[in-house]
């Protein structure tokens, strides 16, 4: 498995998680989590609140570039301060509205 220096495997793969691995950097300058889904070729880079307001570090950009080169879809996710429940409810409501709109357009 491809690993960047300073990352520790979570043990998730040994417990039977299908194609998924988690890494966490404890190094101060690289405080983030990687959530790697090998079977779907997706990687999520999770940044903590302390780094959410800044441009991604050169290390984050290097991880992003390396996985893009390997054909992965890469998402950088930043922690926020807003209410997750309210935002999720609004997103679900909006998605349901779009589904209903599509269903109605197929009837006409």
mmCIF file of N, CA and C in Angstrom:
data_model
loop_
_atom_site.group_PDB
_atom_site.id
_atom_site.type_symbol
_atom_site.label_atom_id
_atom_site.label_comp_id
_atom_site.label_asym_id
_atom_site.label_seq_id
_atom_site.Cartn_x
_atom_site.Cartn_y
_atom_site.Cartn_z
ATOM 1 N N UNK A 1 0.834 -1.175 0.000
ATOM 2 C CA UNK A 1 0.000 0.000 0.000
ATOM 3 C C UNK A 1 0.878 1.237 0.000
ATOM 4 N N UNK A 2 0.442 2.264 -0.707
ATOM 5 C CA UNK A 2 1.179 3.514 -0.802
ATOM 6 C C UNK A 2 1.004 4.305 0.486
ATOM 7 N N UNK A 3 2.099 4.654 1.141
ATOM 8 C CA UNK A 3 2.031 5.420 2.389
ATOM 9 C C UNK A 3 2.944 6.621 2.320
ATOM 10 N N UNK A 4 2.490 7.691 2.905
ATOM 11 C CA UNK A 4 3.317 8.880 3.068
ATOM 12 C C UNK A 4 3.999 8.791 4.423
ATOM 13 N N UNK A 5 5.176 9.375 4.571
ATOM 14 C CA UNK A 5 5.865 9.346 5.863
ATOM 15 C C UNK A 5 5.004 9.956 6.964
ATOM 16 N N UNK A 6 5.051 9.352 8.141
ATOM 17 C CA UNK A 6 4.325 9.898 9.284
ATOM 18 C C UNK A 6 2.920 9.366 9.442
ATOM 19 N N UNK A 7 2.485 8.464 8.570
ATOM 20 C CA UNK A 7 1.127 7.940 8.655
ATOM 21 C C UNK A 7 1.129 6.547 9.250
ATOM 22 N N UNK A 8 0.138 6.289 10.054
ATOM 23 C CA UNK A 8 -0.019 4.978 10.676
ATOM 24 C C UNK A 8 -1.314 4.358 10.170
ATOM 25 N N UNK A 9 -1.274 3.088 9.860
ATOM 26 C CA UNK A 9 -2.484 2.400 9.438
ATOM 27 C C UNK A 9 -3.388 2.196 10.646
ATOM 28 N N UNK A 10 -4.691 2.346 10.440
ATOM 29 C CA UNK A 10 -5.637 2.268 11.550
ATOM 30 C C UNK A 10 -5.942 0.845 11.972
ATOM 31 N N UNK A 11 -5.597 -0.150 11.156
ATOM 32 C CA UNK A 11 -5.955 -1.522 11.457
ATOM 33 C C UNK A 11 -7.287 -1.907 10.848
ATOM 34 N N UNK A 12 -7.924 -0.990 10.155
ATOM 35 C CA UNK A 12 -9.234 -1.239 9.574
ATOM 36 C C UNK A 12 -9.187 -2.378 8.558
ATOM 37 N N UNK A 13 -8.144 -2.413 7.737
ATOM 38 C CA UNK A 13 -8.059 -3.465 6.729
ATOM 39 C C UNK A 13 -7.940 -4.846 7.361
ATOM 40 N N UNK A 14 -7.198 -4.957 8.444
ATOM 41 C CA UNK A 14 -7.059 -6.248 9.112
ATOM 42 C C UNK A 14 -8.383 -6.718 9.701
ATOM 43 N N UNK A 15 -9.290 -5.795 9.955
ATOM 44 C CA UNK A 15 -10.586 -6.156 10.531
ATOM 45 C C UNK A 15 -11.623 -6.455 9.448
ATOM 46 N N UNK A 16 -11.202 -6.477 8.191
ATOM 47 C CA UNK A 16 -12.094 -6.899 7.128
ATOM 48 C C UNK A 16 -12.827 -5.795 6.398
ATOM 49 N N UNK A 17 -12.493 -4.540 6.626
ATOM 50 C CA UNK A 17 -13.141 -3.468 5.875
ATOM 51 C C UNK A 17 -12.740 -3.618 4.415
ATOM 52 N N UNK A 18 -13.713 -3.591 3.534
ATOM 53 C CA UNK A 18 -13.462 -3.887 2.135
ATOM 54 C C UNK A 18 -12.815 -2.699 1.415
ATOM 55 N N UNK A 19 -11.552 -2.841 1.085
ATOM 56 C CA UNK A 19 -10.867 -1.842 0.281
ATOM 57 C C UNK A 19 -10.722 -0.482 0.928
ATOM 58 N N UNK A 20 -10.764 -0.409 2.221
ATOM 59 C CA UNK A 20 -10.705 0.888 2.882
ATOM 60 C C UNK A 20 -9.555 0.908 3.875
ATOM 61 N N UNK A 21 -8.870 2.022 3.942
ATOM 62 C CA UNK A 21 -7.794 2.195 4.914
ATOM 63 C C UNK A 21 -7.852 3.610 5.452
ATOM 64 N N UNK A 22 -7.515 3.767 6.703
ATOM 65 C CA UNK A 22 -7.458 5.087 7.317
ATOM 66 C C UNK A 22 -6.047 5.348 7.796
ATOM 67 N N UNK A 23 -5.592 6.526 7.597
ATOM 68 C CA UNK A 23 -4.289 6.937 8.083
ATOM 69 C C UNK A 23 -4.465 8.244 8.832
ATOM 70 N N UNK A 24 -3.656 8.432 9.837
ATOM 71 C CA UNK A 24 -3.690 9.666 10.606
ATOM 72 C C UNK A 24 -2.270 10.115 10.846
ATOM 73 N N UNK A 25 -2.015 11.370 10.543
ATOM 74 C CA UNK A 25 -0.692 11.926 10.773
ATOM 75 C C UNK A 25 -0.660 12.606 12.120
ATOM 76 N N UNK A 26 0.300 12.246 12.932
ATOM 77 C CA UNK A 26 0.470 12.876 14.235
ATOM 78 C C UNK A 26 1.530 13.974 14.176
ATOM 79 N N UNK A 27 2.138 14.154 13.024
ATOM 80 C CA UNK A 27 3.138 15.202 12.903
ATOM 81 C C UNK A 27 2.435 16.551 12.860
ATOM 82 N N UNK A 28 2.908 17.493 13.624
ATOM 83 C CA UNK A 28 2.267 18.800 13.770
ATOM 84 C C UNK A 28 2.007 19.468 12.422
ATOM 85 N N UNK A 29 2.998 19.433 11.531
ATOM 86 C CA UNK A 29 2.850 20.151 10.266
ATOM 87 C C UNK A 29 1.951 19.430 9.267
ATOM 88 N N UNK A 30 1.532 18.206 9.560
ATOM 89 C CA UNK A 30 0.685 17.444 8.642
ATOM 90 C C UNK A 30 -0.532 16.891 9.372
ATOM 91 N N UNK A 31 -1.226 17.715 10.124
ATOM 92 C CA UNK A 31 -2.365 17.251 10.917
ATOM 93 C C UNK A 31 -3.577 17.036 10.014
ATOM 94 N N UNK A 32 -3.841 15.779 9.659
ATOM 95 C CA UNK A 32 -4.973 15.448 8.797
ATOM 96 C C UNK A 32 -5.201 13.945 8.843
ATOM 97 N N UNK A 33 -6.348 13.532 8.320
ATOM 98 C CA UNK A 33 -6.664 12.111 8.168
ATOM 99 C C UNK A 33 -6.851 11.819 6.691
ATOM 100 N N UNK A 34 -6.459 10.629 6.276
ATOM 101 C CA UNK A 34 -6.722 10.150 4.921
ATOM 102 C C UNK A 34 -7.688 8.986 5.025
ATOM 103 N N UNK A 35 -8.738 9.033 4.252
ATOM 104 C CA UNK A 35 -9.719 7.954 4.180
ATOM 105 C C UNK A 35 -9.644 7.418 2.755
ATOM 106 N N UNK A 36 -9.045 6.240 2.582
ATOM 107 C CA UNK A 36 -8.761 5.703 1.254
ATOM 108 C C UNK A 36 -9.695 4.537 0.946
ATOM 109 N N UNK A 37 -10.427 4.652 -0.153
ATOM 110 C CA UNK A 37 -11.326 3.596 -0.624
ATOM 111 C C UNK A 37 -10.724 3.045 -1.916
ATOM 112 N N UNK A 38 -9.900 2.000 -1.777
ATOM 113 C CA UNK A 38 -9.201 1.457 -2.940
ATOM 114 C C UNK A 38 -10.163 0.883 -3.974
ATOM 115 N N UNK A 39 -11.229 0.234 -3.520
ATOM 116 C CA UNK A 39 -12.151 -0.405 -4.459
ATOM 117 C C UNK A 39 -12.880 0.608 -5.331
ATOM 118 N N UNK A 40 -13.089 1.826 -4.830
ATOM 119 C CA UNK A 40 -13.787 2.874 -5.586
ATOM 120 C C UNK A 40 -12.824 3.922 -6.131
ATOM 121 N N UNK A 41 -11.543 3.778 -5.787
ATOM 122 C CA UNK A 41 -10.509 4.745 -6.186
ATOM 123 C C UNK A 41 -10.886 6.164 -5.762
ATOM 124 N N UNK A 42 -11.236 6.276 -4.480
ATOM 125 C CA UNK A 42 -11.590 7.567 -3.885
ATOM 126 C C UNK A 42 -10.722 7.781 -2.654
ATOM 127 N N UNK A 43 -10.247 8.995 -2.471
ATOM 128 C CA UNK A 43 -9.529 9.354 -1.246
ATOM 129 C C UNK A 43 -10.103 10.658 -0.706
ATOM 130 N N UNK A 44 -10.352 10.669 0.597
ATOM 131 C CA UNK A 44 -10.816 11.875 1.278
ATOM 132 C C UNK A 44 -9.696 12.341 2.195
ATOM 133 N N UNK A 45 -9.326 13.599 2.052
ATOM 134 C CA UNK A 45 -8.324 14.213 2.922
ATOM 135 C C UNK A 45 -9.088 15.100 3.893
ATOM 136 N N UNK A 46 -9.084 14.728 5.161
ATOM 137 C CA UNK A 46 -9.827 15.454 6.194
ATOM 138 C C UNK A 46 -8.885 16.398 6.930
ATOM 139 N N UNK A 47 -9.187 17.691 6.870
ATOM 140 C CA UNK A 47 -8.388 18.687 7.578
ATOM 141 C C UNK A 47 -9.137 19.144 8.826
ATOM 142 N N UNK A 48 -8.435 19.347 9.939
ATOM 143 C CA UNK A 48 -9.085 19.791 11.174
ATOM 144 C C UNK A 48 -9.444 21.277 11.112
ATOM 145 N N UNK A 49 -10.253 21.725 12.070
ATOM 146 C CA UNK A 49 -10.645 23.136 12.128
ATOM 147 C C UNK A 49 -9.441 24.061 12.135
ATOM 148 N N UNK A 50 -8.371 23.645 12.789
ATOM 149 C CA UNK A 50 -7.181 24.495 12.883
ATOM 150 C C UNK A 50 -6.567 24.804 11.520
ATOM 151 N N UNK A 51 -6.835 23.970 10.520
ATOM 152 C CA UNK A 51 -6.290 24.193 9.180
ATOM 153 C C UNK A 51 -7.362 24.516 8.153
ATOM 154 N N UNK A 52 -8.616 24.562 8.549
ATOM 155 C CA UNK A 52 -9.715 24.732 7.603
ATOM 156 C C UNK A 52 -9.737 26.104 6.943
ATOM 157 N N UNK A 53 -9.214 27.121 7.609
ATOM 158 C CA UNK A 53 -9.263 28.476 7.061
ATOM 159 C C UNK A 53 -8.058 28.831 6.203
ATOM 160 N N UNK A 54 -7.110 27.922 6.067
ATOM 161 C CA UNK A 54 -5.879 28.210 5.342
ATOM 162 C C UNK A 54 -5.839 27.451 4.024
ATOM 163 N N UNK A 55 -4.980 27.919 3.134
ATOM 164 C CA UNK A 55 -4.726 27.191 1.896
ATOM 165 C C UNK A 55 -4.091 25.845 2.253
ATOM 166 N N UNK A 56 -4.377 24.805 1.478
ATOM 167 C CA UNK A 56 -3.756 23.503 1.768
ATOM 168 C C UNK A 56 -2.228 23.605 1.762
ATOM 169 N N UNK A 57 -1.603 22.910 2.692
ATOM 170 C CA UNK A 57 -0.139 22.925 2.796
ATOM 171 C C UNK A 57 0.480 22.227 1.587
ATOM 172 N N UNK A 58 1.773 22.396 1.431
ATOM 173 C CA UNK A 58 2.470 21.732 0.324
ATOM 174 C C UNK A 58 2.361 20.215 0.467
ATOM 175 N N UNK A 59 2.315 19.714 1.706
ATOM 176 C CA UNK A 59 2.165 18.279 1.936
ATOM 177 C C UNK A 59 0.793 17.797 1.451
ATOM 178 N N UNK A 60 -0.270 18.538 1.775
ATOM 179 C CA UNK A 60 -1.621 18.179 1.319
ATOM 180 C C UNK A 60 -1.671 18.226 -0.202
ATOM 181 N N UNK A 61 -1.081 19.253 -0.797
ATOM 182 C CA UNK A 61 -1.062 19.348 -2.262
ATOM 183 C C UNK A 61 -0.296 18.175 -2.874
ATOM 184 N N UNK A 62 0.789 17.736 -2.221
ATOM 185 C CA UNK A 62 1.564 16.598 -2.731
ATOM 186 C C UNK A 62 0.748 15.307 -2.658
ATOM 187 N N UNK A 63 0.039 15.095 -1.545
ATOM 188 C CA UNK A 63 -0.821 13.907 -1.410
ATOM 189 C C UNK A 63 -1.906 13.948 -2.482
ATOM 190 N N UNK A 64 -2.540 15.114 -2.651
ATOM 191 C CA UNK A 64 -3.581 15.297 -3.664
ATOM 192 C C UNK A 64 -3.038 14.940 -5.051
ATOM 193 N N UNK A 65 -1.907 15.515 -5.418
ATOM 194 C CA UNK A 65 -1.316 15.278 -6.742
ATOM 195 C C UNK A 65 -0.958 13.816 -6.962
ATOM 196 N N UNK A 66 -0.380 13.183 -5.940
ATOM 197 C CA UNK A 66 0.026 11.780 -6.071
ATOM 198 C C UNK A 66 -1.176 10.871 -6.326
ATOM 199 N N UNK A 67 -2.252 11.058 -5.574
ATOM 200 C CA UNK A 67 -3.420 10.197 -5.766
ATOM 201 C C UNK A 67 -4.161 10.521 -7.060
ATOM 202 N N UNK A 68 -4.174 11.781 -7.493
ATOM 203 C CA UNK A 68 -4.758 12.114 -8.797
ATOM 204 C C UNK A 68 -3.979 11.399 -9.895
ATOM 205 N N UNK A 69 -2.649 11.383 -9.763
ATOM 206 C CA UNK A 69 -1.797 10.710 -10.744
ATOM 207 C C UNK A 69 -2.118 9.221 -10.812
ATOM 208 N N UNK A 70 -2.491 8.632 -9.677
ATOM 209 C CA UNK A 70 -2.826 7.207 -9.624
ATOM 210 C C UNK A 70 -4.260 6.922 -10.065
ATOM 211 N N UNK A 71 -4.994 7.962 -10.491
ATOM 212 C CA UNK A 71 -6.346 7.778 -11.000
ATOM 213 C C UNK A 71 -7.447 7.835 -9.959
ATOM 214 N N UNK A 72 -7.145 8.331 -8.770
ATOM 215 C CA UNK A 72 -8.148 8.451 -7.709
ATOM 216 C C UNK A 72 -8.924 9.757 -7.846
ATOM 217 N N UNK A 73 -10.185 9.744 -7.426
ATOM 218 C CA UNK A 73 -10.932 10.979 -7.204
ATOM 219 C C UNK A 73 -10.548 11.435 -5.806
ATOM 220 N N UNK A 74 -10.170 12.703 -5.682
ATOM 221 C CA UNK A 74 -9.671 13.213 -4.404
ATOM 222 C C UNK A 74 -10.572 14.333 -3.910
ATOM 223 N N UNK A 75 -10.983 14.232 -2.644
ATOM 224 C CA UNK A 75 -11.779 15.286 -2.010
ATOM 225 C C UNK A 75 -11.030 15.789 -0.790
ATOM 226 N N UNK A 76 -10.965 17.111 -0.663
ATOM 227 C CA UNK A 76 -10.395 17.717 0.540
ATOM 228 C C UNK A 76 -11.564 18.238 1.360
ATOM 229 N N UNK A 77 -11.714 17.700 2.562
ATOM 230 C CA UNK A 77 -12.825 18.061 3.442
ATOM 231 C C UNK A 77 -12.285 18.828 4.635
ATOM 232 N N UNK A 78 -12.923 19.968 4.907
ATOM 233 C CA UNK A 78 -12.471 20.827 5.997
ATOM 234 C C UNK A 78 -13.525 20.878 7.087
ATOM 235 N N UNK A 79 -13.091 20.758 8.326
ATOM 236 C CA UNK A 79 -14.011 20.873 9.459
ATOM 237 C C UNK A 79 -14.561 22.286 9.509
ATOM 238 N N UNK A 80 -15.805 22.388 9.954
ATOM 239 C CA UNK A 80 -16.436 23.697 10.036
ATOM 240 C C UNK A 80 -17.005 23.964 11.406
ATOM 241 N N UNK A 81 -17.763 25.049 11.492
ATOM 242 C CA UNK A 81 -18.333 25.451 12.777
ATOM 243 C C UNK A 81 -19.854 25.480 12.750
ATOM 244 N N UNK A 82 -20.466 25.174 11.605
ATOM 245 C CA UNK A 82 -21.920 25.252 11.496
ATOM 246 C C UNK A 82 -22.575 23.963 11.974
ATOM 247 N N UNK A 83 -23.887 24.004 12.148
ATOM 248 C CA UNK A 83 -24.660 22.875 12.669
ATOM 249 C C UNK A 83 -24.800 21.795 11.598
ATOM 250 N N UNK A 84 -24.168 20.653 11.819
ATOM 251 C CA UNK A 84 -24.166 19.569 10.845
ATOM 252 C C UNK A 84 -25.567 19.006 10.620
ATOM 253 N N UNK A 85 -26.370 18.911 11.672
ATOM 254 C CA UNK A 85 -27.733 18.378 11.544
ATOM 255 C C UNK A 85 -28.576 19.261 10.637
ATOM 256 N N UNK A 86 -28.527 20.563 10.852
ATOM 257 C CA UNK A 86 -29.307 21.489 10.026
ATOM 258 C C UNK A 86 -28.842 21.470 8.577
ATOM 259 N N UNK A 87 -27.541 21.468 8.360
ATOM 260 C CA UNK A 87 -27.020 21.452 7.000
ATOM 261 C C UNK A 87 -27.362 20.153 6.278
ATOM 262 N N UNK A 88 -27.287 19.031 6.979
ATOM 263 C CA UNK A 88 -27.633 17.741 6.381
ATOM 264 C C UNK A 88 -29.110 17.693 6.030
ATOM 265 N N UNK A 89 -29.973 18.187 6.929
ATOM 266 C CA UNK A 89 -31.416 18.222 6.663
ATOM 267 C C UNK A 89 -31.715 19.085 5.439
ATOM 268 N N UNK A 90 -31.060 20.223 5.325
ATOM 269 C CA UNK A 90 -31.271 21.100 4.170
ATOM 270 C C UNK A 90 -30.814 20.421 2.879
ATOM 271 N N UNK A 91 -29.696 19.720 2.932
ATOM 272 C CA UNK A 91 -29.198 19.008 1.755
ATOM 273 C C UNK A 91 -30.156 17.897 1.338
ATOM 274 N N UNK A 92 -30.640 17.116 2.300
ATOM 275 C CA UNK A 92 -31.597 16.047 1.994
ATOM 276 C C UNK A 92 -32.888 16.610 1.413
ATOM 277 N N UNK A 93 -33.364 17.704 1.976
ATOM 278 C CA UNK A 93 -34.585 18.350 1.472
ATOM 279 C C UNK A 93 -34.372 18.823 0.032
ATOM 280 N N UNK A 94 -33.237 19.439 -0.235
ATOM 281 C CA UNK A 94 -32.934 19.917 -1.584
ATOM 282 C C UNK A 94 -32.834 18.750 -2.571
ATOM 283 N N UNK A 95 -32.145 17.671 -2.172
ATOM 284 C CA UNK A 95 -32.018 16.502 -3.047
ATOM 285 C C UNK A 95 -33.374 15.874 -3.339
ATOM 286 N N UNK A 96 -34.246 15.818 -2.332
ATOM 287 C CA UNK A 96 -35.596 15.270 -2.540
ATOM 288 C C UNK A 96 -36.389 16.151 -3.495
ATOM 289 N N UNK A 97 -36.235 17.469 -3.376
ATOM 290 C CA UNK A 97 -36.888 18.406 -4.288
ATOM 291 C C UNK A 97 -36.438 18.147 -5.728
ATOM 292 N N UNK A 98 -35.133 17.967 -5.931
ATOM 293 C CA UNK A 98 -34.617 17.700 -7.277
ATOM 294 C C UNK A 98 -35.138 16.376 -7.827
ATOM 295 N N UNK A 99 -35.239 15.352 -6.969
ATOM 296 C CA UNK A 99 -35.781 14.058 -7.405
ATOM 297 C C UNK A 99 -37.236 14.202 -7.832
ATOM 298 N N UNK A 100 -38.031 14.918 -7.046
ATOM 299 C CA UNK A 100 -39.445 15.117 -7.371
ATOM 300 C C UNK A 100 -39.584 15.895 -8.677
ATOM 301 N N UNK A 101 -38.747 16.889 -8.863
ATOM 302 C CA UNK A 101 -38.775 17.690 -10.089
ATOM 303 C C UNK A 101 -38.472 16.819 -11.310
ATOM 304 N N UNK A 102 -37.471 15.926 -11.185
ATOM 305 C CA UNK A 102 -37.140 15.004 -12.285
ATOM 306 C C UNK A 102 -38.288 14.044 -12.561
ATOM 307 N N UNK A 103 -38.906 13.524 -11.494
ATOM 308 C CA UNK A 103 -40.031 12.602 -11.663
ATOM 309 C C UNK A 103 -41.189 13.281 -12.376
ATOM 310 N N UNK A 104 -41.475 14.521 -12.023
ATOM 311 C CA UNK A 104 -42.557 15.260 -12.673
ATOM 312 C C UNK A 104 -42.241 15.540 -14.134
ATOM 313 N N UNK A 105 -40.989 15.816 -14.447
ATOM 314 C CA UNK A 105 -40.629 16.114 -15.840
ATOM 315 C C UNK A 105 -40.762 14.877 -16.728
ATOM 316 N N UNK A 106 -40.636 13.682 -16.167
ATOM 317 C CA UNK A 106 -40.790 12.465 -16.973
ATOM 318 C C UNK A 106 -42.256 12.141 -17.234
ATOM 319 N N UNK A 107 -43.167 12.704 -16.428
ATOM 320 C CA UNK A 107 -44.597 12.464 -16.617
ATOM 321 C C UNK A 107 -45.175 13.297 -17.749
ATOM 322 N N UNK A 108 -44.558 14.425 -18.054
ATOM 323 C CA UNK A 108 -45.121 15.306 -19.087
ATOM 324 C C UNK A 108 -44.529 15.094 -20.441
#
